[in-house]
Amino acid sequence: MNRPQVMGIVNVTPDSFSDGGRLVTVEAAVAHGLRLVAQGADILDIGGESTRPGAVPVNAAGEMARVLPVIADLRARWAGPISIDTMKPEVARAAAGATIWNDVTALGGDPHSEAVAAVLGCRVVLMHMRGEPRTMQADPHYDDVVDEVSNWLTARAETAMAAGVAREQIWLDPGIGFGKTAAHNLALTAGLDRLVASGFPVLYGASRKRVIQSIDASAVEAGDRLGGSLALALAAARAGASILRVHDVRETVQALSVQAAVCASMN
């Protein structure tokens, strides 16, 4: 079993749900990113605006002030892939050194996003989100969440390609926790192979999310959800996810390695 790539999260924000306020200086964020690389991260995802439920928007200038120095410093120290996690095309354009644009709006949040992505020629993560961060958890409803999310994402991929984004540059993300109930998130995880069957690489991110608390009520704090995060990551890997976006890189790499060794021993 080939293990997915592991994308380590570096949130340069004061209000992210898990680690907001921990990495608000360039030095702290860069040190954390390099620590994740040492633990086995294949990709670093740098974000300067929280997208947790109820998050307050940040303007482009404020977001760039947070992330651009971090990306520049990391690029000077590490040659691996860096992702900019932003909804704003002007931030993606300014993020010299980043080779991936991770967009929770699937290039639909700004009328210029698709054209900018095409010009940049970088990898693009198209994520599904019902609504927007401030309101996305207000009673989301689906008749068949797996079909609806998969169909919406493949339609967004087609739109991106029509705008000039190369097919091989597109990754899809079902958006665990973004406009979904716990039941929706579990159904998407169980049915992830249907999104994988689209032929696009699939990024899966459920690290420390509240879906875990829905199963273990004692996991009130994000830091209490390591076991659940690993279980979801392994399930996604078995379903064919190509990239796992996680906070706990060392533990995830270890879990994936053990799962791969078990699978290899069965052959």
JSON list of N, CA and C in Angstrom, two decimals, residues 4-56:
[
{"chain": "A", "resi": 4, "resn": "PRO", "atom": "N", "xyz": [-0.35, 7.89, 1.50]},
{"chain": "A", "resi": 4, "resn": "PRO", "atom": "CA", "xyz": [-0.60, 9.24, 0.99]},
{"chain": "A", "resi": 4, "resn": "PRO", "atom": "C", "xyz": [0.51, 10.20, 1.40]},
{"chain": "A", "resi": 5, "resn": "GLN", "atom": "N", "xyz": [0.61, 11.30, 0.68]},
{"chain": "A", "resi": 5, "resn": "GLN", "atom": "CA", "xyz": [1.47, 12.39, 1.14]},
{"chain": "A", "resi": 5, "resn": "GLN", "atom": "C", "xyz": [0.83, 13.02, 2.38]},
{"chain": "A", "resi": 6, "resn": "VAL", "atom": "N", "xyz": [1.67, 13.50, 3.27]},
{"chain": "A", "resi": 6, "resn": "VAL", "atom": "CA", "xyz": [1.20, 14.15, 4.49]},
{"chain": "A", "resi": 6, "resn": "VAL", "atom": "C", "xyz": [1.46, 15.64, 4.40]},
{"chain": "A", "resi": 7, "resn": "MET", "atom": "N", "xyz": [0.38, 16.41, 4.52]},
{"chain": "A", "resi": 7, "resn": "MET", "atom": "CA", "xyz": [0.45, 17.87, 4.48]},
{"chain": "A", "resi": 7, "resn": "MET", "atom": "C", "xyz": [0.37, 18.38, 5.92]},
{"chain": "A", "resi": 8, "resn": "GLY", "atom": "N", "xyz": [1.43, 19.01, 6.38]},
{"chain": "A", "resi": 8, "resn": "GLY", "atom": "CA", "xyz": [1.45, 19.55, 7.74]},
{"chain": "A", "resi": 8, "resn": "GLY", "atom": "C", "xyz": [0.88, 20.95, 7.79]},
{"chain": "A", "resi": 9, "resn": "ILE", "atom": "N", "xyz": [0.08, 21.21, 8.81]},
{"chain": "A", "resi": 9, "resn": "ILE", "atom": "CA", "xyz": [-0.65, 22.48, 8.94]},
{"chain": "A", "resi": 9, "resn": "ILE", "atom": "C", "xyz": [0.17, 23.50, 9.72]},
{"chain": "A", "resi": 10, "resn": "VAL", "atom": "N", "xyz": [0.32, 24.69, 9.15]},
{"chain": "A", "resi": 10, "resn": "VAL", "atom": "CA", "xyz": [0.97, 25.81, 9.84]},
{"chain": "A", "resi": 10, "resn": "VAL", "atom": "C", "xyz": [0.00, 26.99, 9.80]},
{"chain": "A", "resi": 11, "resn": "ASN", "atom": "N", "xyz": [-0.75, 27.17, 10.87]},
{"chain": "A", "resi": 11, "resn": "ASN", "atom": "CA", "xyz": [-1.74, 28.24, 10.96]},
{"chain": "A", "resi": 11, "resn": "ASN", "atom": "C", "xyz": [-1.14, 29.49, 11.58]},
{"chain": "A", "resi": 12, "resn": "VAL", "atom": "N", "xyz": [-0.96, 30.53, 10.77]},
{"chain": "A", "resi": 12, "resn": "VAL", "atom": "CA", "xyz": [-0.40, 31.79, 11.26]},
{"chain": "A", "resi": 12, "resn": "VAL", "atom": "C", "xyz": [-1.59, 32.71, 11.58]},
{"chain": "A", "resi": 13, "resn": "THR", "atom": "N", "xyz": [-2.39, 32.29, 12.53]},
{"chain": "A", "resi": 13, "resn": "THR", "atom": "CA", "xyz": [-3.65, 32.97, 12.84]},
{"chain": "A", "resi": 13, "resn": "THR", "atom": "C", "xyz": [-3.83, 33.06, 14.34]},
{"chain": "A", "resi": 14, "resn": "PRO", "atom": "N", "xyz": [-4.59, 34.07, 14.81]},
{"chain": "A", "resi": 14, "resn": "PRO", "atom": "CA", "xyz": [-4.89, 34.15, 16.24]},
{"chain": "A", "resi": 14, "resn": "PRO", "atom": "C", "xyz": [-6.11, 33.35, 16.65]},
{"chain": "A", "resi": 15, "resn": "ASP", "atom": "N", "xyz": [-6.88, 32.81, 15.67]},
{"chain": "A", "resi": 15, "resn": "ASP", "atom": "CA", "xyz": [-8.20, 32.28, 16.01]},
{"chain": "A", "resi": 15, "resn": "ASP", "atom": "C", "xyz": [-8.55, 30.95, 15.35]},
{"chain": "A", "resi": 16, "resn": "SER", "atom": "N", "xyz": [-7.58, 30.20, 14.85]},
{"chain": "A", "resi": 16, "resn": "SER", "atom": "CA", "xyz": [-7.89, 28.88, 14.30]},
{"chain": "A", "resi": 16, "resn": "SER", "atom": "C", "xyz": [-8.39, 27.97, 15.42]},
{"chain": "A", "resi": 17, "resn": "PHE", "atom": "N", "xyz": [-9.24, 27.00, 15.07]},
{"chain": "A", "resi": 17, "resn": "PHE", "atom": "CA", "xyz": [-9.93, 26.22, 16.10]},
{"chain": "A", "resi": 17, "resn": "PHE", "atom": "C", "xyz": [-8.99, 25.39, 16.96]},
{"chain": "A", "resi": 18, "resn": "SER", "atom": "N", "xyz": [-7.87, 24.94, 16.40]},
{"chain": "A", "resi": 18, "resn": "SER", "atom": "CA", "xyz": [-6.99, 24.04, 17.16]},
{"chain": "A", "resi": 18, "resn": "SER", "atom": "C", "xyz": [-5.77, 24.74, 17.73]},
{"chain": "A", "resi": 19, "resn": "ASP", "atom": "N", "xyz": [-5.10, 25.55, 16.91]},
{"chain": "A", "resi": 19, "resn": "ASP", "atom": "CA", "xyz": [-3.81, 26.11, 17.34]},
{"chain": "A", "resi": 19, "resn": "ASP", "atom": "C", "xyz": [-3.73, 27.61, 17.14]},
{"chain": "A", "resi": 20, "resn": "GLY", "atom": "N", "xyz": [-4.87, 28.29, 17.10]},
{"chain": "A", "resi": 20, "resn": "GLY", "atom": "CA", "xyz": [-4.86, 29.73, 16.93]},
{"chain": "A", "resi": 20, "resn": "GLY", "atom": "C", "xyz": [-4.07, 30.44, 18.02]},
{"chain": "A", "resi": 21, "resn": "GLY", "atom": "N", "xyz": [-3.23, 31.38, 17.61]},
{"chain": "A", "resi": 21, "resn": "GLY", "atom": "CA", "xyz": [-2.46, 32.16, 18.57]},
{"chain": "A", "resi": 21, "resn": "GLY", "atom": "C", "xyz": [-1.12, 31.56, 18.94]},
{"chain": "A", "resi": 22, "resn": "ARG", "atom": "N", "xyz": [-0.84, 30.33, 18.51]},
{"chain": "A", "resi": 22, "resn": "ARG", "atom": "CA", "xyz": [0.42, 29.68, 18.88]},
{"chain": "A", "resi": 22, "resn": "ARG", "atom": "C", "xyz": [1.56, 30.09, 17.97]},
{"chain": "A", "resi": 23, "resn": "LEU", "atom": "N", "xyz": [1.26, 30.46, 16.72]},
{"chain": "A", "resi": 23, "resn": "LEU", "atom": "CA", "xyz": [2.31, 30.70, 15.73]},
{"chain": "A", "resi": 23, "resn": "LEU", "atom": "C", "xyz": [2.16, 32.08, 15.11]},
{"chain": "A", "resi": 24, "resn": "VAL", "atom": "N", "xyz": [1.99, 33.09, 15.94]},
{"chain": "A", "resi": 24, "resn": "VAL", "atom": "CA", "xyz": [1.70, 34.42, 15.41]},
{"chain": "A", "resi": 24, "resn": "VAL", "atom": "C", "xyz": [2.96, 35.20, 15.03]},
{"chain": "A", "resi": 25, "resn": "THR", "atom": "N", "xyz": [4.14, 34.71, 15.35]},
{"chain": "A", "resi": 25, "resn": "THR", "atom": "CA", "xyz": [5.36, 35.35, 14.89]},
{"chain": "A", "resi": 25, "resn": "THR", "atom": "C", "xyz": [5.96, 34.53, 13.75]},
{"chain": "A", "resi": 26, "resn": "VAL", "atom": "N", "xyz": [6.70, 35.20, 12.87]},
{"chain": "A", "resi": 26, "resn": "VAL", "atom": "CA", "xyz": [7.34, 34.50, 11.76]},
{"chain": "A", "resi": 26, "resn": "VAL", "atom": "C", "xyz": [8.27, 33.41, 12.28]},
{"chain": "A", "resi": 27, "resn": "GLU", "atom": "N", "xyz": [9.03, 33.73, 13.30]},
{"chain": "A", "resi": 27, "resn": "GLU", "atom": "CA", "xyz": [10.00, 32.78, 13.84]},
{"chain": "A", "resi": 27, "resn": "GLU", "atom": "C", "xyz": [9.32, 31.52, 14.35]},
{"chain": "A", "resi": 28, "resn": "ALA", "atom": "N", "xyz": [8.22, 31.69, 15.08]},
{"chain": "A", "resi": 28, "resn": "ALA", "atom": "CA", "xyz": [7.50, 30.53, 15.63]},
{"chain": "A", "resi": 28, "resn": "ALA", "atom": "C", "xyz": [6.90, 29.69, 14.52]},
{"chain": "A", "resi": 29, "resn": "ALA", "atom": "N", "xyz": [6.31, 30.34, 13.52]},
{"chain": "A", "resi": 29, "resn": "ALA", "atom": "CA", "xyz": [5.68, 29.61, 12.42]},
{"chain": "A", "resi": 29, "resn": "ALA", "atom": "C", "xyz": [6.70, 28.84, 11.60]},
{"chain": "A", "resi": 30, "resn": "VAL", "atom": "N", "xyz": [7.84, 29.48, 11.31]},
{"chain": "A", "resi": 30, "resn": "VAL", "atom": "CA", "xyz": [8.87, 28.81, 10.52]},
{"chain": "A", "resi": 30, "resn": "VAL", "atom": "C", "xyz": [9.46, 27.64, 11.30]},
{"chain": "A", "resi": 31, "resn": "ALA", "atom": "N", "xyz": [9.72, 27.84, 12.57]},
{"chain": "A", "resi": 31, "resn": "ALA", "atom": "CA", "xyz": [10.26, 26.76, 13.40]},
{"chain": "A", "resi": 31, "resn": "ALA", "atom": "C", "xyz": [9.29, 25.58, 13.44]},
{"chain": "A", "resi": 32, "resn": "HIS", "atom": "N", "xyz": [8.00, 25.87, 13.54]},
{"chain": "A", "resi": 32, "resn": "HIS", "atom": "CA", "xyz": [7.00, 24.81, 13.56]},
{"chain": "A", "resi": 32, "resn": "HIS", "atom": "C", "xyz": [6.97, 24.07, 12.23]},
{"chain": "A", "resi": 33, "resn": "GLY", "atom": "N", "xyz": [7.01, 24.82, 11.13]},
{"chain": "A", "resi": 33, "resn": "GLY", "atom": "CA", "xyz": [7.02, 24.19, 9.82]},
{"chain": "A", "resi": 33, "resn": "GLY", "atom": "C", "xyz": [8.21, 23.27, 9.63]},
{"chain": "A", "resi": 34, "resn": "LEU", "atom": "N", "xyz": [9.39, 23.73, 10.01]},
{"chain": "A", "resi": 34, "resn": "LEU", "atom": "CA", "xyz": [10.59, 22.90, 9.87]},
{"chain": "A", "resi": 34, "resn": "LEU", "atom": "C", "xyz": [10.53, 21.68, 10.79]},
{"chain": "A", "resi": 35, "resn": "ARG", "atom": "N", "xyz": [9.90, 21.84, 11.94]},
{"chain": "A", "resi": 35, "resn": "ARG", "atom": "CA", "xyz": [9.71, 20.70, 12.84]},
{"chain": "A", "resi": 35, "resn": "ARG", "atom": "C", "xyz": [8.79, 19.65, 12.19]},
{"chain": "A", "resi": 36, "resn": "LEU", "atom": "N", "xyz": [7.74, 20.10, 11.52]},
{"chain": "A", "resi": 36, "resn": "LEU", "atom": "CA", "xyz": [6.85, 19.17, 10.83]},
{"chain": "A", "resi": 36, "resn": "LEU", "atom": "C", "xyz": [7.57, 18.45, 9.70]},
{"chain": "A", "resi": 37, "resn": "VAL", "atom": "N", "xyz": [8.44, 19.16, 8.98]},
{"chain": "A", "resi": 37, "resn": "VAL", "atom": "CA", "xyz": [9.24, 18.53, 7.93]},
{"chain": "A", "resi": 37, "resn": "VAL", "atom": "C", "xyz": [10.12, 17.44, 8.53]},
{"chain": "A", "resi": 38, "resn": "ALA", "atom": "N", "xyz": [10.76, 17.74, 9.65]},
{"chain": "A", "resi": 38, "resn": "ALA", "atom": "CA", "xyz": [11.62, 16.76, 10.31]},
{"chain": "A", "resi": 38, "resn": "ALA", "atom": "C", "xyz": [10.83, 15.54, 10.76]},
{"chain": "A", "resi": 39, "resn": "GLN", "atom": "N", "xyz": [9.55, 15.74, 11.04]},
{"chain": "A", "resi": 39, "resn": "GLN", "atom": "CA", "xyz": [8.69, 14.63, 11.47]},
{"chain": "A", "resi": 39, "resn": "GLN", "atom": "C", "xyz": [8.13, 13.83, 10.31]},
{"chain": "A", "resi": 40, "resn": "GLY", "atom": "N", "xyz": [8.36, 14.30, 9.09]},
{"chain": "A", "resi": 40, "resn": "GLY", "atom": "CA", "xyz": [7.93, 13.53, 7.93]},
{"chain": "A", "resi": 40, "resn": "GLY", "atom": "C", "xyz": [6.93, 14.19, 7.01]},
{"chain": "A", "resi": 41, "resn": "ALA", "atom": "N", "xyz": [6.62, 15.47, 7.21]},
{"chain": "A", "resi": 41, "resn": "ALA", "atom": "CA", "xyz": [5.68, 16.16, 6.33]},
{"chain": "A", "resi": 41, "resn": "ALA", "atom": "C", "xyz": [6.24, 16.24, 4.91]},
{"chain": "A", "resi": 42, "resn": "ASP", "atom": "N", "xyz": [5.40, 15.93, 3.93]},
{"chain": "A", "resi": 42, "resn": "ASP", "atom": "CA", "xyz": [5.78, 16.04, 2.53]},
{"chain": "A", "resi": 42, "resn": "ASP", "atom": "C", "xyz": [5.47, 17.42, 1.97]},
{"chain": "A", "resi": 43, "resn": "ILE", "atom": "N", "xyz": [4.46, 18.07, 2.55]},
{"chain": "A", "resi": 43, "resn": "ILE", "atom": "CA", "xyz": [3.97, 19.38, 2.11]},
{"chain": "A", "resi": 43, "resn": "ILE", "atom": "C", "xyz": [3.69, 20.21, 3.34]},
{"chain": "A", "resi": 44, "resn": "LEU", "atom": "N", "xyz": [3.90, 21.53, 3.27]},
{"chain": "A", "resi": 44, "resn": "LEU", "atom": "CA", "xyz": [3.49, 22.44, 4.35]},
{"chain": "A", "resi": 44, "resn": "LEU", "atom": "C", "xyz": [2.39, 23.34, 3.83]},
{"chain": "A", "resi": 45, "resn": "ASP", "atom": "N", "xyz": [1.32, 23.48, 4.60]},
{"chain": "A", "resi": 45, "resn": "ASP", "atom": "CA", "xyz": [0.17, 24.30, 4.24]},
{"chain": "A", "resi": 45, "resn": "ASP", "atom": "C", "xyz": [0.12, 25.51, 5.16]},
{"chain": "A", "resi": 46, "resn": "ILE", "atom": "N", "xyz": [0.32, 26.70, 4.59]},
{"chain": "A", "resi": 46, "resn": "ILE", "atom": "CA", "xyz": [0.43, 27.92, 5.38]},
{"chain": "A", "resi": 46, "resn": "ILE", "atom": "C", "xyz": [-0.86, 28.72, 5.24]},
{"chain": "A", "resi": 47, "resn": "GLY", "atom": "N", "xyz": [-1.51, 29.02, 6.36]},
{"chain": "A", "resi": 47, "resn": "GLY", "atom": "CA", "xyz": [-2.76, 29.77, 6.33]},
{"chain": "A", "resi": 47, "resn": "GLY", "atom": "C", "xyz": [-2.74, 30.97, 7.24]},
{"chain": "A", "resi": 48, "resn": "GLY", "atom": "N", "xyz": [-3.32, 32.08, 6.75]},
{"chain": "A", "resi": 48, "resn": "GLY", "atom": "CA", "xyz": [-3.34, 33.31, 7.54]},
{"chain": "A", "resi": 48, "resn": "GLY", "atom": "C", "xyz": [-4.73, 33.80, 7.87]},
{"chain": "A", "resi": 49, "resn": "GLU", "atom": "N", "xyz": [-5.76, 32.99, 7.57]},
{"chain": "A", "resi": 49, "resn": "GLU", "atom": "CA", "xyz": [-7.14, 33.37, 7.89]},
{"chain": "A", "resi": 49, "resn": "GLU", "atom": "C", "xyz": [-7.89, 32.12, 8.35]},
{"chain": "A", "resi": 50, "resn": "SER", "atom": "N", "xyz": [-8.45, 32.18, 9.54]},
{"chain": "A", "resi": 50, "resn": "SER", "atom": "CA", "xyz": [-9.20, 31.03, 10.05]},
{"chain": "A", "resi": 50, "resn": "SER", "atom": "C", "xyz": [-10.48, 30.82, 9.25]},
{"chain": "A", "resi": 51, "resn": "THR", "atom": "N", "xyz": [-10.79, 29.54, 8.98]},
{"chain": "A", "resi": 51, "resn": "THR", "atom": "CA", "xyz": [-12.05, 29.19, 8.33]},
{"chain": "A", "resi": 51, "resn": "THR", "atom": "C", "xyz": [-12.91, 28.31, 9.24]},
{"chain": "A", "resi": 52, "resn": "ARG", "atom": "N", "xyz": [-12.65, 28.37, 10.54]},
{"chain": "A", "resi": 52, "resn": "ARG", "atom": "CA", "xyz": [-13.51, 27.61, 11.47]},
{"chain": "A", "resi": 52, "resn": "ARG", "atom": "C", "xyz": [-14.91, 28.22, 11.46]},
{"chain": "A", "resi": 53, "resn": "PRO", "atom": "N", "xyz": [-15.92, 27.44, 11.90]},
{"chain": "A", "resi": 53, "resn": "PRO", "atom": "CA", "xyz": [-17.28, 27.99, 11.95]},
{"chain": "A", "resi": 53, "resn": "PRO", "atom": "C", "xyz": [-17.33, 29.28, 12.76]},
{"chain": "A", "resi": 54, "resn": "GLY", "atom": "N", "xyz": [-17.92, 30.32, 12.19]},
{"chain": "A", "resi": 54, "resn": "GLY", "atom": "CA", "xyz": [-18.04, 31.60, 12.87]},
{"chain": "A", "resi": 54, "resn": "GLY", "atom": "C", "xyz": [-16.82, 32.49, 12.77]},
{"chain": "A", "resi": 55, "resn": "ALA", "atom": "N", "xyz": [-15.82, 32.08, 12.00]},
{"chain": "A", "resi": 55, "resn": "ALA", "atom": "CA", "xyz": [-14.59, 32.87, 11.91]},
{"chain": "A", "resi": 55, "resn": "ALA", "atom": "C", "xyz": [-14.85, 34.25, 11.31]},
{"chain": "A", "resi": 56, "resn": "VAL", "atom": "N", "xyz": [-14.08, 35.23, 11.79]},
{"chain": "A", "resi": 56, "resn": "VAL", "atom": "CA", "xyz": [-14.19, 36.61, 11.30]},
{"chain": "A", "resi": 56, "resn": "VAL", "atom": "C", "xyz": [-13.25, 36.77, 10.10]}
]
